[in-house]
């Protein structure tokens, strides 16, 4: 499967599972993708959350996207990079898919305080592999994103 198709699957199925570690214990939770393309896989979370602290302690993660209609699972592993780019935070918070963030800003916070409420992470150059029921027992092929 080529990168374009992999990114399409990710963007069409924005709820993904993120696996991190806390010490020697795995942790997983569902996250909400902002976008995935040749520049990386981008999402955000709050610095007050456990997942943020886990990423800061160990930025090596795995993401799992699932397209239930096609029966395709895309797993991507790699190292997250944190971005404090205000232009990117503005883009994200202004996007229609992030309307829920408007309530965070409505509390009379300055934009500076609002932007401190979330951190953006990008996985660049990840390694993906695809799983389907048909290829369940076949060796997995790694695809560099």
mmCIF file of C-alpha atoms in Angstrom:
data_model
loop_
_atom_site.group_PDB
_atom_site.id
_atom_site.type_symbol
_atom_site.label_atom_id
_atom_site.label_comp_id
_atom_site.label_asym_id
_atom_site.label_seq_id
_atom_site.Cartn_x
_atom_site.Cartn_y
_atom_site.Cartn_z
ATOM 1 C CA UNK A 1 0.000 0.000 0.000
ATOM 2 C CA UNK A 2 1.440 3.405 -0.918
ATOM 3 C CA UNK A 3 1.775 6.454 1.352
ATOM 4 C CA UNK A 4 -1.083 8.339 -0.325
ATOM 5 C CA UNK A 5 -3.496 5.494 0.418
ATOM 6 C CA UNK A 6 -2.199 5.139 3.982
ATOM 7 C CA UNK A 7 -2.710 8.864 4.660
ATOM 8 C CA UNK A 8 -6.217 8.664 3.141
ATOM 9 C CA UNK A 9 -7.122 5.824 5.513
ATOM 10 C CA UNK A 10 -5.819 7.831 8.477
ATOM 11 C CA UNK A 11 -7.628 11.046 7.518
ATOM 12 C CA UNK A 12 -10.890 9.214 6.783
ATOM 13 C CA UNK A 13 -10.703 7.440 10.158
ATOM 14 C CA UNK A 14 -9.468 10.182 12.515
ATOM 15 C CA UNK A 15 -10.115 8.332 15.776
ATOM 16 C CA UNK A 16 -6.980 6.314 16.435
ATOM 17 C CA UNK A 17 -5.430 4.389 19.282
ATOM 18 C CA UNK A 18 -2.209 5.774 20.711
ATOM 19 C CA UNK A 19 0.118 3.473 22.625
ATOM 20 C CA UNK A 20 2.659 4.972 25.013
ATOM 21 C CA UNK A 21 4.657 3.644 27.958
ATOM 22 C CA UNK A 22 4.690 4.703 31.568
ATOM 23 C CA UNK A 23 7.799 3.177 33.057
ATOM 24 C CA UNK A 24 7.644 -0.405 31.857
ATOM 25 C CA UNK A 25 3.827 -0.464 31.583
ATOM 26 C CA UNK A 26 1.994 0.072 28.284
ATOM 27 C CA UNK A 27 -0.816 2.638 28.080
ATOM 28 C CA UNK A 28 -3.366 3.022 25.270
ATOM 29 C CA UNK A 29 -6.138 5.458 24.600
ATOM 30 C CA UNK A 30 -8.195 6.796 21.700
ATOM 31 C CA UNK A 31 -7.089 10.119 20.255
ATOM 32 C CA UNK A 32 -8.416 12.383 17.507
ATOM 33 C CA UNK A 33 -6.223 13.046 14.490
ATOM 34 C CA UNK A 34 -5.835 16.575 13.153
ATOM 35 C CA UNK A 35 -4.212 15.571 9.867
ATOM 36 C CA UNK A 36 -1.869 13.088 8.246
ATOM 37 C CA UNK A 37 0.210 13.831 5.176
ATOM 38 C CA UNK A 38 3.786 13.886 3.919
ATOM 39 C CA UNK A 39 4.676 16.383 6.648
ATOM 40 C CA UNK A 40 3.664 13.950 9.391
ATOM 41 C CA UNK A 41 0.786 12.717 11.516
ATOM 42 C CA UNK A 42 -0.486 15.575 13.676
ATOM 43 C CA UNK A 43 -2.640 15.511 16.822
ATOM 44 C CA UNK A 44 -2.828 17.421 20.086
ATOM 45 C CA UNK A 45 -3.420 16.875 23.764
ATOM 46 C CA UNK A 46 -3.374 18.872 26.977
ATOM 47 C CA UNK A 47 -0.182 19.250 29.027
ATOM 48 C CA UNK A 48 -2.206 18.491 32.152
ATOM 49 C CA UNK A 49 -2.896 14.932 30.951
ATOM 50 C CA UNK A 50 -1.061 11.702 31.762
ATOM 51 C CA UNK A 51 -0.581 10.992 28.048
ATOM 52 C CA UNK A 52 1.358 14.254 27.717
ATOM 53 C CA UNK A 53 3.678 13.280 30.586
ATOM 54 C CA UNK A 54 4.149 9.815 29.083
ATOM 55 C CA UNK A 55 5.097 11.297 25.688
ATOM 56 C CA UNK A 56 7.489 13.768 27.297
ATOM 57 C CA UNK A 57 9.194 10.920 29.189
ATOM 58 C CA UNK A 58 9.325 8.611 26.147
ATOM 59 C CA UNK A 59 8.247 9.990 22.747
ATOM 60 C CA UNK A 60 8.416 6.569 21.061
ATOM 61 C CA UNK A 61 4.837 5.547 20.313
ATOM 62 C CA UNK A 62 2.616 3.473 18.078
ATOM 63 C CA UNK A 63 -0.615 4.689 16.474
ATOM 64 C CA UNK A 64 -3.316 2.370 15.169
ATOM 65 C CA UNK A 65 -5.959 3.498 12.663
ATOM 66 C CA UNK A 66 -8.832 1.191 11.698
ATOM 67 C CA UNK A 67 -11.049 1.421 8.644
ATOM 68 C CA UNK A 68 -13.930 -0.856 9.629
ATOM 69 C CA UNK A 69 -15.609 -0.691 6.213
ATOM 70 C CA UNK A 70 -12.494 -1.887 4.403
ATOM 71 C CA UNK A 71 -11.295 -4.119 7.248
ATOM 72 C CA UNK A 72 -7.884 -2.452 7.188
ATOM 73 C CA UNK A 73 -5.741 -1.582 10.164
ATOM 74 C CA UNK A 74 -2.779 0.791 9.740
ATOM 75 C CA UNK A 75 -0.182 0.748 12.498
ATOM 76 C CA UNK A 76 2.474 3.452 12.598
ATOM 77 C CA UNK A 77 5.431 3.503 14.940
ATOM 78 C CA UNK A 78 7.924 6.264 15.464
ATOM 79 C CA UNK A 79 9.018 9.153 17.636
ATOM 80 C CA UNK A 80 6.799 12.159 18.326
ATOM 81 C CA UNK A 81 8.030 15.726 18.067
ATOM 82 C CA UNK A 82 6.355 18.502 20.063
ATOM 83 C CA UNK A 83 5.575 21.746 18.267
ATOM 84 C CA UNK A 84 4.973 25.097 19.911
ATOM 85 C CA UNK A 85 4.298 26.733 16.528
ATOM 86 C CA UNK A 86 1.606 29.353 17.200
ATOM 87 C CA UNK A 87 0.576 29.410 13.518
ATOM 88 C CA UNK A 88 -0.098 25.655 13.669
ATOM 89 C CA UNK A 89 -2.054 26.030 16.915
ATOM 90 C CA UNK A 90 -4.087 28.806 15.287
ATOM 91 C CA UNK A 91 -4.740 26.601 12.248
ATOM 92 C CA UNK A 92 -5.841 23.702 14.430
ATOM 93 C CA UNK A 93 -8.070 25.723 16.759
ATOM 94 C CA UNK A 94 -9.725 27.462 13.776
ATOM 95 C CA UNK A 95 -10.440 24.247 11.883
ATOM 96 C CA UNK A 96 -14.123 23.174 11.695
ATOM 97 C CA UNK A 97 -13.224 19.745 13.125
ATOM 98 C CA UNK A 98 -12.019 21.497 16.285
ATOM 99 C CA UNK A 99 -15.173 23.480 17.086
ATOM 100 C CA UNK A 100 -15.115 21.895 20.553
ATOM 101 C CA UNK A 101 -12.045 24.006 21.347
ATOM 102 C CA UNK A 102 -14.045 27.232 21.112
ATOM 103 C CA UNK A 103 -15.469 26.559 24.587
ATOM 104 C CA UNK A 104 -11.926 26.444 25.981
ATOM 105 C CA UNK A 105 -11.282 29.923 24.620
ATOM 106 C CA UNK A 106 -14.671 31.268 25.690
ATOM 107 C CA UNK A 107 -13.622 31.422 29.327
ATOM 108 C CA UNK A 108 -12.102 34.850 28.727
ATOM 109 C CA UNK A 109 -8.596 33.516 28.303
ATOM 110 C CA UNK A 110 -6.032 35.388 26.280
ATOM 111 C CA UNK A 111 -4.858 33.627 23.124
ATOM 112 C CA UNK A 112 -1.521 33.056 24.850
ATOM 113 C CA UNK A 113 -3.217 31.304 27.771
ATOM 114 C CA UNK A 114 -5.451 29.360 25.378
ATOM 115 C CA UNK A 115 -2.449 28.107 23.384
ATOM 116 C CA UNK A 116 -0.863 26.851 26.612
ATOM 117 C CA UNK A 117 -3.889 24.579 27.094
ATOM 118 C CA UNK A 118 -2.839 22.189 24.337
ATOM 119 C CA UNK A 119 0.332 20.803 22.845
ATOM 120 C CA UNK A 120 0.738 19.637 19.281
ATOM 121 C CA UNK A 121 2.628 16.466 18.444
ATOM 122 C CA UNK A 122 3.782 15.240 15.051
ATOM 123 C CA UNK A 123 5.068 11.836 14.059
ATOM 124 C CA UNK A 124 7.408 12.357 11.095
ATOM 125 C CA UNK A 125 9.063 9.584 9.121
ATOM 126 C CA UNK A 126 7.056 6.891 10.839
ATOM 127 C CA UNK A 127 7.094 3.252 9.851
ATOM 128 C CA UNK A 128 3.696 1.857 8.905
ATOM 129 C CA UNK A 129 2.414 -1.609 8.290
ATOM 130 C CA UNK A 130 -1.011 -2.786 7.231
ATOM 131 C CA UNK A 131 -3.118 -5.578 8.629
ATOM 132 C CA UNK A 132 -6.232 -7.152 7.082
ATOM 133 C CA UNK A 133 -8.042 -10.414 7.708
ATOM 134 C CA UNK A 134 -6.765 -11.635 4.339
ATOM 135 C CA UNK A 135 -3.122 -10.920 5.260
ATOM 136 C CA UNK A 136 -3.447 -11.901 8.907
ATOM 137 C CA UNK A 137 -0.743 -14.584 8.775
ATOM 138 C CA UNK A 138 1.494 -13.021 6.138
ATOM 139 C CA UNK A 139 4.711 -11.287 7.143
ATOM 140 C CA UNK A 140 4.171 -7.556 7.682
ATOM 141 C CA UNK A 141 5.834 -5.178 5.255
ATOM 142 C CA UNK A 142 7.128 -1.926 6.683
ATOM 143 C CA UNK A 143 6.386 1.267 4.727
ATOM 144 C CA UNK A 144 8.373 4.405 5.457
ATOM 145 C CA UNK A 145 6.029 7.412 5.626
#
